[in-house]
XYZ file of C-alpha atoms in Angstrom:
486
model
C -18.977 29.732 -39.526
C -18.304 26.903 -37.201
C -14.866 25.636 -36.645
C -15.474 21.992 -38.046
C -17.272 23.516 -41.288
C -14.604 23.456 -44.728
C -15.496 26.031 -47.220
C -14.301 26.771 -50.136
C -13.523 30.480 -51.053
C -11.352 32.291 -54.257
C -8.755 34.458 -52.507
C -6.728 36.877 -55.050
C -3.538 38.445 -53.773
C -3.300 42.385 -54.359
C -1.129 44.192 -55.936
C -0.276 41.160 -58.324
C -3.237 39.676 -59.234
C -2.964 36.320 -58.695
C -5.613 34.543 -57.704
C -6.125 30.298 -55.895
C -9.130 29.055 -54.673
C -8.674 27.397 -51.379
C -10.663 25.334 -48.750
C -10.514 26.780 -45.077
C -11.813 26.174 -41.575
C -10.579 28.900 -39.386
C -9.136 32.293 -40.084
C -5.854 31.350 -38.889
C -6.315 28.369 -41.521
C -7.257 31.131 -44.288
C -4.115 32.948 -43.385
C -1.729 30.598 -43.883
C -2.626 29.116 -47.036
C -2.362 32.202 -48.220
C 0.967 32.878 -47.162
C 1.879 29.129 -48.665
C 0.076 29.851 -51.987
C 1.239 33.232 -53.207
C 4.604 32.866 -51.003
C 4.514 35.612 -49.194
C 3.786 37.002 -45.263
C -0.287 37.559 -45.867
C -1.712 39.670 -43.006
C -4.955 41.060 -43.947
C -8.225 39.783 -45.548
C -10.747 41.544 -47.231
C -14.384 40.846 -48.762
C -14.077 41.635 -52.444
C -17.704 42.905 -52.924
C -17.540 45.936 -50.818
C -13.684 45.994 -49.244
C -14.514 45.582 -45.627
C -12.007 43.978 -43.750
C -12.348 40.466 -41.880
C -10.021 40.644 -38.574
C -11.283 37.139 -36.896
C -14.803 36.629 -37.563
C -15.590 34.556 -40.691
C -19.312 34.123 -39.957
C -19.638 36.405 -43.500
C -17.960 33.425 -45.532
C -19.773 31.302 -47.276
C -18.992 28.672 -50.188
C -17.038 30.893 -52.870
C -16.822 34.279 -51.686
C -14.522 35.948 -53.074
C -11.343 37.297 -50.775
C -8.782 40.113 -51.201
C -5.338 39.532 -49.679
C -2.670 42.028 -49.079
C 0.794 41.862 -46.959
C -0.599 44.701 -45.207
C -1.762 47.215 -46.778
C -5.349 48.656 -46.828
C -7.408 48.527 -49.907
C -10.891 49.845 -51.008
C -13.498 48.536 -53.401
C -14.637 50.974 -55.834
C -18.455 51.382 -55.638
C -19.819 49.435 -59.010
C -23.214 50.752 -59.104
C -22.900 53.711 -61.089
C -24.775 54.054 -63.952
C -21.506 55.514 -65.488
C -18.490 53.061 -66.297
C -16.225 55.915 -66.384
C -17.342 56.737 -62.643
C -17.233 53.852 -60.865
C -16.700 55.982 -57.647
C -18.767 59.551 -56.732
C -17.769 60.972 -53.376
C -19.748 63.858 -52.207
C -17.235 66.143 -50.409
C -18.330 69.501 -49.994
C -20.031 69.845 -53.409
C -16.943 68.354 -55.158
C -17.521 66.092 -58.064
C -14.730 63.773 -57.006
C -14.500 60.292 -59.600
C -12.265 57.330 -59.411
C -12.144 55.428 -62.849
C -11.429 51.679 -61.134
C -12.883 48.840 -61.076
C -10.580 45.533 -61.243
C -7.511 48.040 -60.115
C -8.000 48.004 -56.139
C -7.713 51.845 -54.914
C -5.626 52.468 -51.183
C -8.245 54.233 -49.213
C -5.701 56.860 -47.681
C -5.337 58.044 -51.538
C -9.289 58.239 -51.451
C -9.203 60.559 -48.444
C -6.522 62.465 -49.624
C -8.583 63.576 -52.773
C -11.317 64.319 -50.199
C -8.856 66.553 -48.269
C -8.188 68.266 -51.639
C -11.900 69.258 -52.128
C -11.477 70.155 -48.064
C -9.005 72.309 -48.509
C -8.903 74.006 -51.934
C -10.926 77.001 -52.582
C -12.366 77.005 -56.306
C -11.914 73.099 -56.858
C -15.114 72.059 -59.374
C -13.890 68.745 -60.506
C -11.449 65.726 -59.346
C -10.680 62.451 -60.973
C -8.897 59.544 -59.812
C -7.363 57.200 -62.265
C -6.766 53.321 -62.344
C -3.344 54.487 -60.610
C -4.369 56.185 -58.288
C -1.749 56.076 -54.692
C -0.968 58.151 -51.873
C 1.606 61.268 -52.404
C 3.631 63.473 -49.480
C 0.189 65.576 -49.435
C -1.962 64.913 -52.342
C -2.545 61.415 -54.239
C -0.672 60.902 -57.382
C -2.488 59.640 -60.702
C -5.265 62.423 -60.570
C -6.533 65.394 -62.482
C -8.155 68.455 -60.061
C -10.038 70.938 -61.829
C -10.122 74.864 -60.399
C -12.699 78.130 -61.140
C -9.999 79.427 -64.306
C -9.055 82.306 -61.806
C -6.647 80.035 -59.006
C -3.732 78.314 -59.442
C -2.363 75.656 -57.050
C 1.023 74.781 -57.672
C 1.198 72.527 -54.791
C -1.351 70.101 -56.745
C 1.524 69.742 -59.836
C 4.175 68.908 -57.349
C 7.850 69.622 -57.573
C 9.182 67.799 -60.164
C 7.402 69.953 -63.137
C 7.162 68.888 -66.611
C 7.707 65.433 -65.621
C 6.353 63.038 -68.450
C 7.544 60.327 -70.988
C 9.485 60.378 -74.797
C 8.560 57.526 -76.780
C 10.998 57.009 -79.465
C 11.429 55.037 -82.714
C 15.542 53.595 -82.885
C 17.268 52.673 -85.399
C 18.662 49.505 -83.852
C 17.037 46.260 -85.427
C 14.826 43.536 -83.284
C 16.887 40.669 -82.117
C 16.233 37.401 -81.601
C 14.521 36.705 -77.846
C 17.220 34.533 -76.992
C 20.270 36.308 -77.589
C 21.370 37.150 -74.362
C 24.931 37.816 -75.673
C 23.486 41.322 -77.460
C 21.926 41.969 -74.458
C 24.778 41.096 -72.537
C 26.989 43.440 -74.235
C 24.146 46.449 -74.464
C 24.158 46.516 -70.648
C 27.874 46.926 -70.415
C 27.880 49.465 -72.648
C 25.546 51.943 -71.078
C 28.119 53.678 -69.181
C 28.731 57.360 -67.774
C 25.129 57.783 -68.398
C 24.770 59.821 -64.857
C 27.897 61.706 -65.304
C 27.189 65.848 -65.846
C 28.139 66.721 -69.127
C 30.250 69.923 -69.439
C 28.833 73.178 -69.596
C 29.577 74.401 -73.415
C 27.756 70.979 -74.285
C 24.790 71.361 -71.985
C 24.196 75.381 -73.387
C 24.167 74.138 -76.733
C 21.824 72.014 -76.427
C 19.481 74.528 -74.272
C 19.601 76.870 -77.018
C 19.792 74.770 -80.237
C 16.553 74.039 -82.603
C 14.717 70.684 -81.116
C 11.690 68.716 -82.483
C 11.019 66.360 -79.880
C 8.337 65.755 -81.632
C 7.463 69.238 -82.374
C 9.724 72.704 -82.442
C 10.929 72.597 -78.603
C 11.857 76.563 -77.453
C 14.928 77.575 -76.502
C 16.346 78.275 -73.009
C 18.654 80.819 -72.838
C 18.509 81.211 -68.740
C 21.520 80.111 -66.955
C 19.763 78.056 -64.080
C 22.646 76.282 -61.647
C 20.502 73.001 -62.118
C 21.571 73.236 -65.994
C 24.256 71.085 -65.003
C 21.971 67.923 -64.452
C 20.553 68.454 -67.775
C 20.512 64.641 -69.891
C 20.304 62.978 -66.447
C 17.672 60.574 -65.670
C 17.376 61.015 -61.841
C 16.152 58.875 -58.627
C 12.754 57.540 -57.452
C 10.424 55.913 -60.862
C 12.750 57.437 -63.198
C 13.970 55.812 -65.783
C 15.145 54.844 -69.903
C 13.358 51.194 -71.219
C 14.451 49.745 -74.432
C 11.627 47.964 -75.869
C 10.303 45.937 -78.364
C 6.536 45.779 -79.536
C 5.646 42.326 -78.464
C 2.027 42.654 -80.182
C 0.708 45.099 -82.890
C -2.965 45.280 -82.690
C -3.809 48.266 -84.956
C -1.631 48.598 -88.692
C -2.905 51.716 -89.961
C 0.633 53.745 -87.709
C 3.790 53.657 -90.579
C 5.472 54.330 -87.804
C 5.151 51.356 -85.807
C 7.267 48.029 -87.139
C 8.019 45.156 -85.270
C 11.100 44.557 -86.965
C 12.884 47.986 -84.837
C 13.582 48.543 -81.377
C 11.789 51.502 -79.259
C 12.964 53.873 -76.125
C 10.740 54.864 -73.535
C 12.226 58.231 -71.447
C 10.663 58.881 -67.920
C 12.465 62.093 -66.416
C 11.347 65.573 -65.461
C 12.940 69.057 -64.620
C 15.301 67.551 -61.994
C 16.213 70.534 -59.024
C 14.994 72.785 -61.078
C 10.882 72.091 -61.028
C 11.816 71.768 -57.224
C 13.034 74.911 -56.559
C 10.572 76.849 -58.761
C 7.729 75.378 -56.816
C 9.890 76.121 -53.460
C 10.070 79.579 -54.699
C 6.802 80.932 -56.568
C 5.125 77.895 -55.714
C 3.122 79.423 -52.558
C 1.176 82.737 -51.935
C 1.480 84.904 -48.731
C -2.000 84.773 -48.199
C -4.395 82.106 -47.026
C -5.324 81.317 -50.245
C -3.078 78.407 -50.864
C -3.396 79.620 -54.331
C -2.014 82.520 -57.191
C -4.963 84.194 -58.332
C -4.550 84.959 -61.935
C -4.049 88.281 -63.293
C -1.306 88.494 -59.898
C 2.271 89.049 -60.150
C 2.771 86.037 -58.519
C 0.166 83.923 -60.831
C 2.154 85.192 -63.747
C 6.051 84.899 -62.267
C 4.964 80.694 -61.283
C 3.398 80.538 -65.017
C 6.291 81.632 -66.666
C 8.221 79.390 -64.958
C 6.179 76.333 -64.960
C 6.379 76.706 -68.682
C 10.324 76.740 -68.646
C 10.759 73.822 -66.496
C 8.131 71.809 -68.789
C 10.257 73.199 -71.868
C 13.755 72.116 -69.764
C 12.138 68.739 -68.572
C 10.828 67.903 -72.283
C 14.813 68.794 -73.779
C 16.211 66.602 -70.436
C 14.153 63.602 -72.105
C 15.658 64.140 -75.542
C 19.589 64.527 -74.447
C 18.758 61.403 -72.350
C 17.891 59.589 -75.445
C 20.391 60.969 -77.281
C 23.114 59.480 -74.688
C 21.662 56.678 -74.339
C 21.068 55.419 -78.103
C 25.342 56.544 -78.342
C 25.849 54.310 -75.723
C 24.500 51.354 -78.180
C 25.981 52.652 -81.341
C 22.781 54.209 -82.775
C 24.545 57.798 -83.550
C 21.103 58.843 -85.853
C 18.712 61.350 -84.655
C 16.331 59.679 -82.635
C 12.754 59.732 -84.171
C 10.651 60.676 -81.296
C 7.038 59.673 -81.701
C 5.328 61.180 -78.507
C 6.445 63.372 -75.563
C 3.652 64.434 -72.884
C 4.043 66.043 -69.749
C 2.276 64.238 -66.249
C 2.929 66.987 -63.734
C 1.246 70.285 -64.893
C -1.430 72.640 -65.556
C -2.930 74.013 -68.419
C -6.750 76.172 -69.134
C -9.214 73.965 -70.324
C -12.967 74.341 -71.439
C -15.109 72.232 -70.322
C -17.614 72.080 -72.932
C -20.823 69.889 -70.949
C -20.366 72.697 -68.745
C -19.232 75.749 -71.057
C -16.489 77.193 -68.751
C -13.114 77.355 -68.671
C -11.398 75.576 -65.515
C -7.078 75.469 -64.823
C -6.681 71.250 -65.103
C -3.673 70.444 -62.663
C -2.713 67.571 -63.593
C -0.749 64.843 -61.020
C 0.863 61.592 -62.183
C -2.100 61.576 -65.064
C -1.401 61.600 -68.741
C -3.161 63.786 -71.299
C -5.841 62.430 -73.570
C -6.091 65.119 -75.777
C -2.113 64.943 -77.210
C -2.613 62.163 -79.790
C -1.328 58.668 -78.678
C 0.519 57.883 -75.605
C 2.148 55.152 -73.817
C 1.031 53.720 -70.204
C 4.242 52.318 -68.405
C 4.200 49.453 -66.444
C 7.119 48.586 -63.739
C 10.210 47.134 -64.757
C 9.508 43.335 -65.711
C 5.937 44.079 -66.985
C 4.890 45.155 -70.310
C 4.107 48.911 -71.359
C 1.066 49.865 -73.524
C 1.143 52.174 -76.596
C -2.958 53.299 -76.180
C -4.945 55.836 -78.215
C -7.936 57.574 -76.061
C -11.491 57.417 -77.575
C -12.094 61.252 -78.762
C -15.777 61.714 -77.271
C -15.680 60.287 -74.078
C -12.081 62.410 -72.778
C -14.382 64.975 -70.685
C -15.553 62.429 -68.715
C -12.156 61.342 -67.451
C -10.735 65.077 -67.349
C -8.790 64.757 -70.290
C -6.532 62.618 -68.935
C -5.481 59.170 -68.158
C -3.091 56.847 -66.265
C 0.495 57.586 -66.472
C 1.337 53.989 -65.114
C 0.590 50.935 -63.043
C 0.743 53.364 -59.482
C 2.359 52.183 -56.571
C 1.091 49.521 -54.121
C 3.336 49.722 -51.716
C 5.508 52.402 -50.146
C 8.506 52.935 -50.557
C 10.125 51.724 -46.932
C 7.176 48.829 -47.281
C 9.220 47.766 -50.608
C 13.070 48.024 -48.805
C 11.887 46.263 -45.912
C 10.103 43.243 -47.782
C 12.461 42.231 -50.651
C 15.499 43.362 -48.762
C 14.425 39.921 -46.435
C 13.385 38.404 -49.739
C 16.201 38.526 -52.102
C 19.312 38.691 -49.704
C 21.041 38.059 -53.026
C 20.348 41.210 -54.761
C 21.959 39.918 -58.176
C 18.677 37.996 -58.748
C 17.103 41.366 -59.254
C 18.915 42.697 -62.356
C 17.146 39.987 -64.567
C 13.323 40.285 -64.336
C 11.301 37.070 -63.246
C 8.834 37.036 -65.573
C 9.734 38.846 -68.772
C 14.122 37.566 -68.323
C 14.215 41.552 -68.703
C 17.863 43.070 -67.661
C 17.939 45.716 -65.463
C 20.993 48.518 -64.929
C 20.403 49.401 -60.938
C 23.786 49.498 -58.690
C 21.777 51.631 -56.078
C 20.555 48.621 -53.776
C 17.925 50.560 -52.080
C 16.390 51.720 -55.355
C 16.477 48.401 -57.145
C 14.151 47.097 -53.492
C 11.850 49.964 -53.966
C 11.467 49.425 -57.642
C 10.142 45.877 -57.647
C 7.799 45.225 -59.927
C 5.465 44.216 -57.095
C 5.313 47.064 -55.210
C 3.580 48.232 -58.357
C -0.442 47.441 -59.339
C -1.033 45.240 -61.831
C -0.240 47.195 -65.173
C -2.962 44.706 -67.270
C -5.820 45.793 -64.919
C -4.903 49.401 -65.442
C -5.516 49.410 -68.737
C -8.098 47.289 -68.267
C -10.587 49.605 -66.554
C -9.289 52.052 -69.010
C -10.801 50.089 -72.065
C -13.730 49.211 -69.622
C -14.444 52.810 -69.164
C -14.318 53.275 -72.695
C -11.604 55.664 -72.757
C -9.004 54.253 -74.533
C -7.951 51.555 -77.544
C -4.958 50.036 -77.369
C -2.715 50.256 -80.135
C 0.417 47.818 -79.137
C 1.702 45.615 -76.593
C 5.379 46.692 -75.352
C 7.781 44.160 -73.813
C 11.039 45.373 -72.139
C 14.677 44.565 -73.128
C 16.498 47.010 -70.990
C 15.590 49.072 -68.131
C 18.648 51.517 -66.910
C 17.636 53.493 -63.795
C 22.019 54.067 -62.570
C 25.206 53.140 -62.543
C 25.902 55.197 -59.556
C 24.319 57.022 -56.593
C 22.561 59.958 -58.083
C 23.965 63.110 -58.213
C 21.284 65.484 -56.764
């Protein structure tokens, strides 16, 4: 492209979204109309038909190409020419069927080659899938389902925070108006002491009392030191939403009125699902794995199933505490609880077999509804998956809008961008209020270092694995009050 030559070319700023069409000359040009348009520092370009990058040379630009921006991070294109919506993606990697459901959701290619390096490294892996939210973990992506021979376990691919998952739950506190601010006001205030340990004759009570949450919960009778944290929320994307359902889009649920308010519980097993996989979580051998029918496959089973049980009983004292906080002293009607961060046997019936589904940041599609979170300041979606097509994304879906940017990215960037940090505990868009007095974590939490929640569940209905059922819009988001206790 010659210097003097003005072209016109649709540039669309990742993770947000937002798209301009601009005229350029030079790359330098391109660059900073960018940065002018979306208002922030844009430093790489990329063509949106197959994701390769454009350093200096524009001579591959021609009137409206199409241009991905980012403020530095790098992004892949998944490949579109699958037959198969629900596979937009097939990498061959040592005989791995390894699929990435995304298509408008943009996919990090360091959480690409850390799925490869799962099907590298994993003895017995048959199948892995990638969802919409797909970013990069410690040492494996989260927001994806790997699929092992029924005879290995690998507890690294669950993580440590076990059980970890989401209580949806029908309140008994009215809708208010949009605009009262004063009820809002005064809810925020009152969600105190809501990170505060609760004493010890309270906490074994509840361990061992009857719970449906939405079914019969068991009982936990052992007396773990992490029992203390019990009805904490904890750090990182943890946290409690109120909500109200914005738009209803299916009538036939009696349990679904737009005239009540709704709670949306994001915790797991605290210390607790770290120090079980810390413990059992690893073999001696150079497996990597528990082979089942071992002591040690059995001792990490047993446990994984009490930290699910301990993480699903955190979510309901956390509601419970909450809802006080507001005045709603009835027992809270929870609609849906699923776990994100575990394993379970599963038959794969295109292939007849049984295989042990880990499952990573990835939501199950075979529990009945669910909700898909977005960040704070974006909407959530209540979905419902289509019943003959959940093989084809291993039973599972998104758990969330995924990360965009890291964590340090996300301090650095809106630490320089909002010196005033006060300007963060109302949401931009949505006028959302937000309960955050650790600075660090209210940075890292923006809702844009988060993808785009609406192309998420986009490529979901795309793929033909879901049907939305309502449209959730934030009141409330409490993460703390105080520095966590950990």
């Amino acid at each position: 492209m010659a210097s003097n030559t003005k072209l016109r070319v649709t540039v669309t700023l990742q993770p947000s979204g937002k798209s301009s069409v601009i005229i350029i000359q030079t790359f330098e040009d391109l660059l900073r109309q960018c940065s002018s348009k979306f208002r922030v520092k844009v430093r790489r370009i990329f063509l949106a038909t197959t994701g390769e990058e454009l350093l200096t040379d524009l001579s591959r630009i021609s009137n409206d190409t199409k241009l991905i921006v980012t403020c530095g991070d790098t992004y892949t294109i998944a490949n579109t020419s699958s037959s198969t919506k629900t596979t937009d993606s097939i990498i061959d990697s040592s005989s791995v069927s390894i699929q990435i459901i995304a298509n408008r959701t943009l996919i990090e290619q360091a959480a690409i080659d850390q799925l490869k390096n799962v099907a590298r490294l994993y003895a017995k892996v048959k199948h892995i899938w990638g969802m919409p939210d797909l970013h990069v973990g410690q040492s494996t992506p989260i927001g994806c389902v790997v699929a092992t021979e029924s005879t290995i376990v690998y507890p690294e691919l669950i993580g440590s925070d076990i059980g970890c998952g989401m209580s949806f739950i029908r309140t008994s506190l009215r809708l208010i108006s949009e605009n009262d601010e004063r009820k809002l006001t005064k809810w925020t205030k009152q969600l105190q002491d809501l990170d505060d340990y609760l004493s010890n004759e309270i906490i074994q009570e509840f361990l061992q009392s009857n719970l449906e949450w939405p079914t019969i919960v068991d009982k936990i009778t052992n007396n773990h030191i992490e029992n203390e944290q019990l009805g904490t929320i904890g750090a990182g994307n943890h946290f409690v939403e109120l909500q109200r359902i914005e738009e209803l889009y299916d009538n036939k649920y009696n349990d679904l009125s737009t005239d009540y308010l709704y709670l949306l519980v994001h915790s797991g097993s605290r210390s607790l699902g770290e120090r079980f996989l810390r413990e059992y979580g690893k073999s001696n051998d150079e497996t990597r794995g528990l082979e089942k029918g071992t002591e040690a496959y059995e001792i990490y089973m047993r446990k994984h199933d009490e930290a699910c049980t301990w993480a699903k009983r955190n979510r309901a004292l956390i509601a419970q505490r909450f809802l006080t906080c507001l005045g709603d002293t009835n027992s809270p009607q929870c609609l849906i609880d699923i776990w994100h961060n575990n394993v379970i046997l599963k038959e794969l019936s295109s292939e007849q077999y049984q295989v042990h589904l880990h499952r990573k940041g990835a939501a199950p599609s075979d529990k009945g509804r669910i909700i898909i979170p977005g960040s704070r300041g974006t909407h959530s979606y209540l979905v419902e998956s289509i019943d003959e097509n959940q093989e084809l994304s291993g039973y599972s879906l998104a758990h969330g809008a995924g990360r965009a940017m890291s964590r340090s990215k996300a301090r650095q960037y809106f630490s320089e961008k909002y010196p005033n940090i006060d300007r963060l505990k109302i949401t931009e868009n949505l006028e959302s209020h937000v309960v955050c007095d650790d600075k660090q974590l209210l940075y890292e939490e923006h809702p844009q270092a988060y993808k785009t929640i609406d192309a998420v569940i986009d490529d979901l209905v795309d793929a033909k694995l879901i049907k939305v059922i309502a449209k959730m819009r934030p009141l409330i988001t409490y993460k703390t009050r105080l520095t966590h206790k950990e």
